[in-house]
Amino acid sequence: MTEGVQRRGAETGKRYDVFHTDCPARNVVDHVTSRWGIWVLISLRRNDLRFYELRESIQGISEKMLAQTLRALVQDGLVRREVEPTTPPQVTYGLTEFGRELGEPLTELFDRITRRLPPYSAG
């Protein structure tokens, strides 16, 4: 998002029109609701995790897709990335306040879905 667009929206009090293709908020919505974005936000809802922990918690995601998804969510301000200057560097990811705010209804949605499904039996 560009600073000018944010400033104009805040000054005039106009809401973003996510149905318009040029709306800057549309990218954030696309990233949150992407195949992997939702899983990253849900995985980070309780604890900060390192890259490999995230990869292990989200079965089926490739390293490339996880890296791309994290990059987009960090850029959107939903996820924070902390690098510890060690060799090799240790990178930890966690939710920002904005990310936690968006993650709450997603967690509630998942809880509602899993409560309504029949009991799960592995095998």
mmCIF file of N, CA and C in Angstrom:
data_model
loop_
_atom_site.group_PDB
_atom_site.id
_atom_site.type_symbol
_atom_site.label_atom_id
_atom_site.label_comp_id
_atom_site.label_asym_id
_atom_site.label_seq_id
_atom_site.Cartn_x
_atom_site.Cartn_y
_atom_site.Cartn_z
ATOM 1 N N MET A 1 0.845 -1.178 0.000
ATOM 2 C CA MET A 1 0.000 0.000 0.000
ATOM 3 C C MET A 1 0.884 1.231 0.000
ATOM 4 N N THR A 2 0.464 2.211 -0.729
ATOM 5 C CA THR A 2 1.242 3.437 -0.768
ATOM 6 C C THR A 2 0.772 4.382 0.316
ATOM 7 N N GLU A 3 1.694 5.236 0.762
ATOM 8 C CA GLU A 3 1.350 6.158 1.832
ATOM 9 C C GLU A 3 0.250 7.114 1.409
ATOM 10 N N GLY A 4 0.308 7.584 0.158
ATOM 11 C CA GLY A 4 -0.691 8.532 -0.318
ATOM 12 C C GLY A 4 -2.098 7.975 -0.279
ATOM 13 N N VAL A 5 -2.248 6.726 -0.679
ATOM 14 C CA VAL A 5 -3.569 6.118 -0.683
ATOM 15 C C VAL A 5 -4.090 5.982 0.739
ATOM 16 N N GLN A 6 -3.226 5.556 1.663
ATOM 17 C CA GLN A 6 -3.649 5.418 3.057
ATOM 18 C C GLN A 6 -4.071 6.767 3.626
ATOM 19 N N ARG A 7 -3.288 7.797 3.348
ATOM 20 C CA ARG A 7 -3.571 9.116 3.900
ATOM 21 C C ARG A 7 -4.897 9.650 3.377
ATOM 22 N N ARG A 8 -5.127 9.552 2.073
ATOM 23 C CA ARG A 8 -6.381 10.056 1.508
ATOM 24 C C ARG A 8 -7.578 9.337 2.108
ATOM 25 N N GLY A 9 -7.488 7.999 2.245
ATOM 26 C CA GLY A 9 -8.595 7.235 2.819
ATOM 27 C C GLY A 9 -8.873 7.640 4.253
ATOM 28 N N ALA A 10 -7.817 7.871 5.011
ATOM 29 C CA ALA A 10 -7.980 8.227 6.418
ATOM 30 C C ALA A 10 -8.522 9.653 6.551
ATOM 31 N N GLU A 11 -8.085 10.554 5.686
ATOM 32 C CA GLU A 11 -8.506 11.947 5.795
ATOM 33 C C GLU A 11 -9.960 12.131 5.398
ATOM 34 N N THR A 12 -10.380 11.477 4.336
ATOM 35 C CA THR A 12 -11.738 11.693 3.839
ATOM 36 C C THR A 12 -12.746 10.815 4.561
ATOM 37 N N GLY A 13 -12.268 9.791 5.282
ATOM 38 C CA GLY A 13 -13.176 8.900 5.974
ATOM 39 C C GLY A 13 -13.804 7.871 5.051
ATOM 40 N N LYS A 14 -13.375 7.812 3.796
ATOM 41 C CA LYS A 14 -13.934 6.836 2.863
ATOM 42 C C LYS A 14 -13.417 5.447 3.201
ATOM 43 N N ARG A 15 -14.271 4.460 2.986
ATOM 44 C CA ARG A 15 -13.883 3.071 3.206
ATOM 45 C C ARG A 15 -13.291 2.520 1.926
ATOM 46 N N TYR A 16 -12.420 1.551 2.088
ATOM 47 C CA TYR A 16 -11.856 0.885 0.928
ATOM 48 C C TYR A 16 -12.945 0.076 0.240
ATOM 49 N N ASP A 17 -12.892 0.022 -1.084
ATOM 50 C CA ASP A 17 -13.839 -0.772 -1.872
ATOM 51 C C ASP A 17 -13.100 -2.004 -2.376
ATOM 52 N N VAL A 18 -13.117 -3.072 -1.580
ATOM 53 C CA VAL A 18 -12.345 -4.267 -1.925
ATOM 54 C C VAL A 18 -12.865 -4.961 -3.178
ATOM 55 N N PHE A 19 -14.037 -4.579 -3.655
ATOM 56 C CA PHE A 19 -14.554 -5.173 -4.888
ATOM 57 C C PHE A 19 -13.976 -4.496 -6.123
ATOM 58 N N HIS A 20 -13.308 -3.372 -5.952
ATOM 59 C CA HIS A 20 -12.671 -2.664 -7.065
ATOM 60 C C HIS A 20 -11.260 -3.203 -7.250
ATOM 61 N N THR A 21 -10.875 -3.489 -8.470
ATOM 62 C CA THR A 21 -9.572 -4.130 -8.730
ATOM 63 C C THR A 21 -8.387 -3.267 -8.329
ATOM 64 N N ASP A 22 -8.548 -1.945 -8.259
ATOM 65 C CA ASP A 22 -7.439 -1.068 -7.892
ATOM 66 C C ASP A 22 -7.348 -0.791 -6.396
ATOM 67 N N CYS A 23 -8.228 -1.357 -5.611
ATOM 68 C CA CYS A 23 -8.240 -1.092 -4.171
ATOM 69 C C CYS A 23 -7.017 -1.721 -3.501
ATOM 70 N N PRO A 24 -6.220 -0.934 -2.772
ATOM 71 C CA PRO A 24 -5.032 -1.478 -2.116
ATOM 72 C C PRO A 24 -5.363 -2.511 -1.039
ATOM 73 N N ALA A 25 -6.534 -2.430 -0.440
ATOM 74 C CA ALA A 25 -6.914 -3.406 0.587
ATOM 75 C C ALA A 25 -7.184 -4.783 -0.023
ATOM 76 N N ARG A 26 -7.460 -4.811 -1.310
ATOM 77 C CA ARG A 26 -7.763 -6.080 -1.975
ATOM 78 C C ARG A 26 -6.578 -7.045 -1.904
ATOM 79 N N ASN A 27 -5.370 -6.506 -2.020
ATOM 80 C CA ASN A 27 -4.186 -7.368 -1.921
ATOM 81 C C ASN A 27 -4.090 -8.024 -0.552
ATOM 82 N N VAL A 28 -4.386 -7.271 0.493
ATOM 83 C CA VAL A 28 -4.337 -7.827 1.842
ATOM 84 C C VAL A 28 -5.387 -8.929 1.976
ATOM 85 N N VAL A 29 -6.593 -8.673 1.496
ATOM 86 C CA VAL A 29 -7.651 -9.688 1.543
ATOM 87 C C VAL A 29 -7.216 -10.929 0.770
ATOM 88 N N ASP A 30 -6.624 -10.731 -0.405
ATOM 89 C CA ASP A 30 -6.150 -11.869 -1.203
ATOM 90 C C ASP A 30 -5.087 -12.666 -0.458
ATOM 91 N N HIS A 31 -4.168 -11.984 0.218
ATOM 92 C CA HIS A 31 -3.102 -12.683 0.946
ATOM 93 C C HIS A 31 -3.647 -13.445 2.151
ATOM 94 N N VAL A 32 -4.580 -12.841 2.878
ATOM 95 C CA VAL A 32 -5.153 -13.495 4.057
ATOM 96 C C VAL A 32 -5.965 -14.721 3.652
ATOM 97 N N THR A 33 -6.714 -14.598 2.578
ATOM 98 C CA THR A 33 -7.602 -15.692 2.171
ATOM 99 C C THR A 33 -6.966 -16.630 1.153
ATOM 100 N N SER A 34 -5.680 -16.471 0.910
ATOM 101 C CA SER A 34 -5.007 -17.373 -0.017
ATOM 102 C C SER A 34 -4.952 -18.778 0.564
ATOM 103 N N ARG A 35 -4.626 -19.733 -0.269
ATOM 104 C CA ARG A 35 -4.585 -21.124 0.174
ATOM 105 C C ARG A 35 -3.727 -21.296 1.424
ATOM 106 N N TRP A 36 -2.582 -20.604 1.493
ATOM 107 C CA TRP A 36 -1.654 -20.806 2.600
ATOM 108 C C TRP A 36 -1.682 -19.679 3.623
ATOM 109 N N GLY A 37 -2.148 -18.498 3.254
ATOM 110 C CA GLY A 37 -2.165 -17.362 4.176
ATOM 111 C C GLY A 37 -2.984 -17.642 5.425
ATOM 112 N N ILE A 38 -4.130 -18.230 5.237
ATOM 113 C CA ILE A 38 -5.009 -18.560 6.361
ATOM 114 C C ILE A 38 -4.315 -19.520 7.315
ATOM 115 N N TRP A 39 -3.600 -20.509 6.770
ATOM 116 C CA TRP A 39 -2.936 -21.512 7.606
ATOM 117 C C TRP A 39 -1.779 -20.906 8.385
ATOM 118 N N VAL A 40 -1.070 -19.963 7.774
ATOM 119 C CA VAL A 40 0.019 -19.287 8.492
ATOM 120 C C VAL A 40 -0.549 -18.496 9.664
ATOM 121 N N LEU A 41 -1.608 -17.731 9.429
ATOM 122 C CA LEU A 41 -2.210 -16.944 10.503
ATOM 123 C C LEU A 41 -2.728 -17.839 11.624
ATOM 124 N N ILE A 42 -3.353 -18.951 11.280
ATOM 125 C CA ILE A 42 -3.854 -19.875 12.295
ATOM 126 C C ILE A 42 -2.689 -20.512 13.058
ATOM 127 N N SER A 43 -1.625 -20.874 12.358
ATOM 128 C CA SER A 43 -0.476 -21.513 13.016
ATOM 129 C C SER A 43 0.219 -20.585 14.001
ATOM 130 N N LEU A 44 0.202 -19.295 13.721
ATOM 131 C CA LEU A 44 0.885 -18.323 14.580
ATOM 132 C C LEU A 44 -0.016 -17.760 15.681
ATOM 133 N N ARG A 45 -1.240 -18.227 15.793
ATOM 134 C CA ARG A 45 -2.186 -17.616 16.740
ATOM 135 C C ARG A 45 -1.789 -17.793 18.198
ATOM 136 N N ARG A 46 -1.046 -18.836 18.525
ATOM 137 C CA ARG A 46 -0.691 -19.076 19.938
ATOM 138 C C ARG A 46 0.745 -18.689 20.264
ATOM 139 N N ASN A 47 1.661 -18.978 19.337
ATOM 140 C CA ASN A 47 3.089 -18.762 19.612
ATOM 141 C C ASN A 47 3.805 -18.231 18.379
ATOM 142 N N ASP A 48 4.911 -17.551 18.644
ATOM 143 C CA ASP A 48 5.831 -17.230 17.560
ATOM 144 C C ASP A 48 6.518 -18.528 17.154
ATOM 145 N N LEU A 49 6.793 -18.672 15.870
ATOM 146 C CA LEU A 49 7.422 -19.895 15.376
ATOM 147 C C LEU A 49 8.561 -19.568 14.430
ATOM 148 N N ARG A 50 9.525 -20.453 14.390
ATOM 149 C CA ARG A 50 10.602 -20.339 13.418
ATOM 150 C C ARG A 50 10.118 -20.938 12.101
ATOM 151 N N PHE A 51 10.843 -20.653 11.019
ATOM 152 C CA PHE A 51 10.423 -21.073 9.688
ATOM 153 C C PHE A 51 10.156 -22.572 9.631
ATOM 154 N N TYR A 52 11.094 -23.386 10.128
ATOM 155 C CA TYR A 52 10.930 -24.836 10.030
ATOM 156 C C TYR A 52 9.749 -25.321 10.881
ATOM 157 N N GLU A 53 9.474 -24.640 12.006
ATOM 158 C CA GLU A 53 8.330 -25.018 12.838
ATOM 159 C C GLU A 53 7.020 -24.725 12.117
ATOM 160 N N LEU A 54 6.987 -23.592 11.419
ATOM 161 C CA LEU A 54 5.808 -23.265 10.618
ATOM 162 C C LEU A 54 5.613 -24.298 9.519
ATOM 163 N N ARG A 55 6.700 -24.641 8.834
ATOM 164 C CA ARG A 55 6.622 -25.618 7.743
ATOM 165 C C ARG A 55 6.092 -26.954 8.256
ATOM 166 N N GLU A 56 6.542 -27.364 9.425
ATOM 167 C CA GLU A 56 6.078 -28.628 10.000
ATOM 168 C C GLU A 56 4.630 -28.555 10.472
ATOM 169 N N SER A 57 4.191 -27.379 10.905
ATOM 170 C CA SER A 57 2.825 -27.247 11.417
ATOM 171 C C SER A 57 1.794 -27.193 10.295
ATOM 172 N N ILE A 58 2.218 -26.816 9.098
ATOM 173 C CA ILE A 58 1.300 -26.697 7.953
ATOM 174 C C ILE A 58 1.637 -27.799 6.960
ATOM 175 N N GLN A 59 1.014 -28.928 7.108
ATOM 176 C CA GLN A 59 1.311 -30.060 6.240
ATOM 177 C C GLN A 59 0.916 -29.736 4.803
ATOM 178 N N GLY A 60 1.803 -30.086 3.874
ATOM 179 C CA GLY A 60 1.524 -29.902 2.457
ATOM 180 C C GLY A 60 2.095 -28.638 1.840
ATOM 181 N N ILE A 61 2.603 -27.727 2.651
ATOM 182 C CA ILE A 61 3.156 -26.485 2.097
ATOM 183 C C ILE A 61 4.637 -26.691 1.774
ATOM 184 N N SER A 62 5.045 -26.183 0.629
ATOM 185 C CA SER A 62 6.460 -26.268 0.255
ATOM 186 C C SER A 62 7.214 -25.101 0.883
ATOM 187 N N GLU A 63 8.520 -25.229 0.965
ATOM 188 C CA GLU A 63 9.329 -24.132 1.513
ATOM 189 C C GLU A 63 9.147 -22.873 0.680
ATOM 190 N N LYS A 64 9.088 -23.044 -0.637
ATOM 191 C CA LYS A 64 8.933 -21.894 -1.535
ATOM 192 C C LYS A 64 7.615 -21.165 -1.267
ATOM 193 N N MET A 65 6.517 -21.910 -1.143
ATOM 194 C CA MET A 65 5.218 -21.277 -0.909
ATOM 195 C C MET A 65 5.142 -20.647 0.477
ATOM 196 N N LEU A 66 5.762 -21.297 1.454
ATOM 197 C CA LEU A 66 5.777 -20.715 2.797
ATOM 198 C C LEU A 66 6.552 -19.405 2.791
ATOM 199 N N ALA A 67 7.692 -19.391 2.126
ATOM 200 C CA ALA A 67 8.504 -18.165 2.056
ATOM 201 C C ALA A 67 7.734 -17.045 1.349
ATOM 202 N N GLN A 68 7.065 -17.367 0.238
ATOM 203 C CA GLN A 68 6.290 -16.358 -0.491
ATOM 204 C C GLN A 68 5.126 -15.836 0.348
ATOM 205 N N THR A 69 4.439 -16.744 1.018
ATOM 206 C CA THR A 69 3.294 -16.358 1.839
ATOM 207 C C THR A 69 3.738 -15.483 2.997
ATOM 208 N N LEU A 70 4.804 -15.881 3.672
ATOM 209 C CA LEU A 70 5.320 -15.078 4.785
ATOM 210 C C LEU A 70 5.757 -13.696 4.309
ATOM 211 N N ARG A 71 6.431 -13.643 3.168
ATOM 212 C CA ARG A 71 6.881 -12.356 2.630
ATOM 213 C C ARG A 71 5.687 -11.424 2.408
ATOM 214 N N ALA A 72 4.606 -11.941 1.836
ATOM 215 C CA ALA A 72 3.419 -11.126 1.577
ATOM 216 C C ALA A 72 2.758 -10.679 2.874
ATOM 217 N N LEU A 73 2.641 -11.585 3.847
ATOM 218 C CA LEU A 73 1.989 -11.240 5.114
ATOM 219 C C LEU A 73 2.820 -10.265 5.943
ATOM 220 N N VAL A 74 4.146 -10.358 5.848
ATOM 221 C CA VAL A 74 5.020 -9.392 6.512
ATOM 222 C C VAL A 74 4.847 -8.024 5.861
ATOM 223 N N GLN A 75 4.832 -8.004 4.531
ATOM 224 C CA GLN A 75 4.675 -6.741 3.805
ATOM 225 C C GLN A 75 3.315 -6.091 4.115
ATOM 226 N N ASP A 76 2.286 -6.906 4.318
ATOM 227 C CA ASP A 76 0.950 -6.391 4.632
ATOM 228 C C ASP A 76 0.817 -5.927 6.081
ATOM 229 N N GLY A 77 1.816 -6.237 6.914
ATOM 230 C CA GLY A 77 1.770 -5.823 8.306
ATOM 231 C C GLY A 77 1.015 -6.777 9.221
ATOM 232 N N LEU A 78 0.777 -8.006 8.757
ATOM 233 C CA LEU A 78 0.056 -8.992 9.557
ATOM 234 C C LEU A 78 0.998 -9.873 10.372
ATOM 235 N N VAL A 79 2.183 -10.090 9.834
ATOM 236 C CA VAL A 79 3.179 -10.954 10.470
ATOM 237 C C VAL A 79 4.452 -10.141 10.642
ATOM 238 N N ARG A 80 5.109 -10.335 11.786
ATOM 239 C CA ARG A 80 6.411 -9.691 11.994
ATOM 240 C C ARG A 80 7.496 -10.748 11.866
ATOM 241 N N ARG A 81 8.629 -10.310 11.394
ATOM 242 C CA ARG A 81 9.775 -11.191 11.167
ATOM 243 C C ARG A 81 10.928 -10.676 12.000
ATOM 244 N N GLU A 82 11.441 -11.527 12.892
ATOM 245 C CA GLU A 82 12.557 -11.130 13.753
ATOM 246 C C GLU A 82 13.757 -12.013 13.441
ATOM 247 N N VAL A 83 14.887 -11.378 13.156
ATOM 248 C CA VAL A 83 16.106 -12.102 12.820
ATOM 249 C C VAL A 83 17.111 -11.941 13.946
ATOM 250 N N GLU A 84 17.570 -13.068 14.484
ATOM 251 C CA GLU A 84 18.622 -13.049 15.498
ATOM 252 C C GLU A 84 19.958 -13.205 14.785
ATOM 253 N N PRO A 85 20.909 -12.304 15.058
ATOM 254 C CA PRO A 85 22.189 -12.327 14.338
ATOM 255 C C PRO A 85 23.122 -13.442 14.830
ATOM 256 N N THR A 86 22.726 -14.661 14.535
ATOM 257 C CA THR A 86 23.552 -15.816 14.880
ATOM 258 C C THR A 86 24.011 -16.459 13.581
ATOM 259 N N THR A 87 24.852 -17.455 13.675
ATOM 260 C CA THR A 87 25.280 -18.176 12.478
ATOM 261 C C THR A 87 24.808 -19.605 12.596
ATOM 262 N N PRO A 88 23.904 -20.073 11.771
ATOM 263 C CA PRO A 88 23.125 -19.301 10.794
ATOM 264 C C PRO A 88 22.093 -18.425 11.504
ATOM 265 N N PRO A 89 21.580 -17.399 10.807
ATOM 266 C CA PRO A 89 20.590 -16.515 11.430
ATOM 267 C C PRO A 89 19.339 -17.294 11.836
ATOM 268 N N GLN A 90 18.788 -16.963 12.993
ATOM 269 C CA GLN A 90 17.535 -17.573 13.433
ATOM 270 C C GLN A 90 16.415 -16.573 13.172
ATOM 271 N N VAL A 91 15.436 -17.001 12.382
ATOM 272 C CA VAL A 91 14.326 -16.135 12.011
ATOM 273 C C VAL A 91 13.056 -16.653 12.681
ATOM 274 N N THR A 92 12.396 -15.766 13.392
ATOM 275 C CA THR A 92 11.160 -16.104 14.087
ATOM 276 C C THR A 92 10.040 -15.239 13.521
ATOM 277 N N TYR A 93 8.865 -15.842 13.376
ATOM 278 C CA TYR A 93 7.698 -15.143 12.860
ATOM 279 C C TYR A 93 6.613 -15.118 13.924
ATOM 280 N N GLY A 94 5.897 -14.017 14.004
ATOM 281 C CA GLY A 94 4.793 -13.875 14.945
ATOM 282 C C GLY A 94 3.758 -12.924 14.377
ATOM 283 N N LEU A 95 2.598 -12.926 14.970
ATOM 284 C CA LEU A 95 1.531 -12.041 14.506
ATOM 285 C C LEU A 95 1.708 -10.639 15.069
ATOM 286 N N THR A 96 1.427 -9.656 14.247
ATOM 287 C CA THR A 96 1.344 -8.277 14.710
ATOM 288 C C THR A 96 -0.034 -8.098 15.358
ATOM 289 N N GLU A 97 -0.292 -6.943 15.899
ATOM 290 C CA GLU A 97 -1.617 -6.673 16.468
ATOM 291 C C GLU A 97 -2.686 -6.823 15.388
ATOM 292 N N PHE A 98 -2.403 -6.312 14.204
ATOM 293 C CA PHE A 98 -3.327 -6.425 13.063
ATOM 294 C C PHE A 98 -3.532 -7.900 12.705
ATOM 295 N N GLY A 99 -2.469 -8.679 12.694
ATOM 296 C CA GLY A 99 -2.569 -10.107 12.392
ATOM 297 C C GLY A 99 -3.385 -10.857 13.428
ATOM 298 N N ARG A 100 -3.192 -10.517 14.714
ATOM 299 C CA ARG A 100 -3.986 -11.148 15.778
ATOM 300 C C ARG A 100 -5.467 -10.796 15.623
ATOM 301 N N GLU A 101 -5.717 -9.535 15.281
ATOM 302 C CA GLU A 101 -7.093 -9.084 15.096
ATOM 303 C C GLU A 101 -7.777 -9.864 13.973
ATOM 304 N N LEU A 102 -7.062 -10.094 12.887
ATOM 305 C CA LEU A 102 -7.646 -10.862 11.783
ATOM 306 C C LEU A 102 -7.691 -12.353 12.083
ATOM 307 N N GLY A 103 -6.752 -12.827 12.886
ATOM 308 C CA GLY A 103 -6.701 -14.250 13.207
ATOM 309 C C GLY A 103 -7.817 -14.709 14.120
ATOM 310 N N GLU A 104 -8.354 -13.815 14.952
ATOM 311 C CA GLU A 104 -9.425 -14.190 15.889
ATOM 312 C C GLU A 104 -10.654 -14.747 15.176
ATOM 313 N N PRO A 105 -11.206 -14.042 14.174
ATOM 314 C CA PRO A 105 -12.382 -14.617 13.507
ATOM 315 C C PRO A 105 -12.048 -15.884 12.716
ATOM 316 N N LEU A 106 -10.820 -15.999 12.227
ATOM 317 C CA LEU A 106 -10.432 -17.227 11.524
ATOM 318 C C LEU A 106 -10.409 -18.408 12.484
ATOM 319 N N THR A 107 -9.881 -18.181 13.677
ATOM 320 C CA THR A 107 -9.863 -19.231 14.700
ATOM 321 C C THR A 107 -11.288 -19.620 15.065
ATOM 322 N N GLU A 108 -12.146 -18.622 15.232
ATOM 323 C CA GLU A 108 -13.546 -18.901 15.553
ATOM 324 C C GLU A 108 -14.211 -19.698 14.426
ATOM 325 N N LEU A 109 -13.924 -19.333 13.188
ATOM 326 C CA LEU A 109 -14.472 -20.054 12.038
ATOM 327 C C LEU A 109 -14.029 -21.518 12.066
ATOM 328 N N PHE A 110 -12.740 -21.759 12.274
ATOM 329 C CA PHE A 110 -12.232 -23.125 12.320
ATOM 330 C C PHE A 110 -12.840 -23.900 13.483
ATOM 331 N N ASP A 111 -12.985 -23.252 14.634
ATOM 332 C CA ASP A 111 -13.599 -23.910 15.787
ATOM 333 C C ASP A 111 -15.043 -24.308 15.474
ATOM 334 N N ARG A 112 -15.782 -23.417 14.831
ATOM 335 C CA ARG A 112 -17.176 -23.733 14.468
ATOM 336 C C ARG A 112 -17.237 -24.896 13.494
ATOM 337 N N ILE A 113 -16.354 -24.899 12.510
ATOM 338 C CA ILE A 113 -16.334 -25.982 11.520
ATOM 339 C C ILE A 113 -16.046 -27.310 12.195
ATOM 340 N N THR A 114 -15.011 -27.359 13.024
ATOM 341 C CA THR A 114 -14.621 -28.628 13.635
ATOM 342 C C THR A 114 -15.648 -29.115 14.657
ATOM 343 N N ARG A 115 -16.399 -28.200 15.275
ATOM 344 C CA ARG A 115 -17.460 -28.627 16.205
ATOM 345 C C ARG A 115 -18.618 -29.273 15.457
ATOM 346 N N ARG A 116 -18.862 -28.836 14.226
ATOM 347 C CA ARG A 116 -20.027 -29.305 13.466
ATOM 348 C C ARG A 116 -19.734 -30.582 12.666
ATOM 349 N N LEU A 117 -18.490 -30.885 12.429
ATOM 350 C CA LEU A 117 -18.165 -32.086 11.661
ATOM 351 C C LEU A 117 -18.324 -33.324 12.525
ATOM 352 N N PRO A 118 -18.592 -34.463 11.890
ATOM 353 C CA PRO A 118 -18.645 -35.703 12.684
ATOM 354 C C PRO A 118 -17.270 -36.009 13.261
ATOM 355 N N PRO A 119 -17.210 -36.820 14.318
ATOM 356 C CA PRO A 119 -15.916 -37.165 14.935
ATOM 357 C C PRO A 119 -14.939 -37.694 13.902
ATOM 358 N N TYR A 120 -13.686 -37.290 14.057
ATOM 359 C CA TYR A 120 -12.632 -37.669 13.124
ATOM 360 C C TYR A 120 -11.972 -38.955 13.610
ATOM 361 N N SER A 121 -11.817 -39.909 12.691
ATOM 362 C CA SER A 121 -11.094 -41.133 13.044
ATOM 363 C C SER A 121 -9.974 -41.322 12.049
ATOM 364 N N ALA A 122 -8.747 -41.348 12.548
ATOM 365 C CA ALA A 122 -7.576 -41.531 11.694
ATOM 366 C C ALA A 122 -7.589 -42.949 11.129
ATOM 367 N N GLY A 123 -7.262 -43.032 9.852
ATOM 368 C CA GLY A 123 -7.140 -44.368 9.306
ATOM 369 C C GLY A 123 -7.901 -44.503 8.106
#
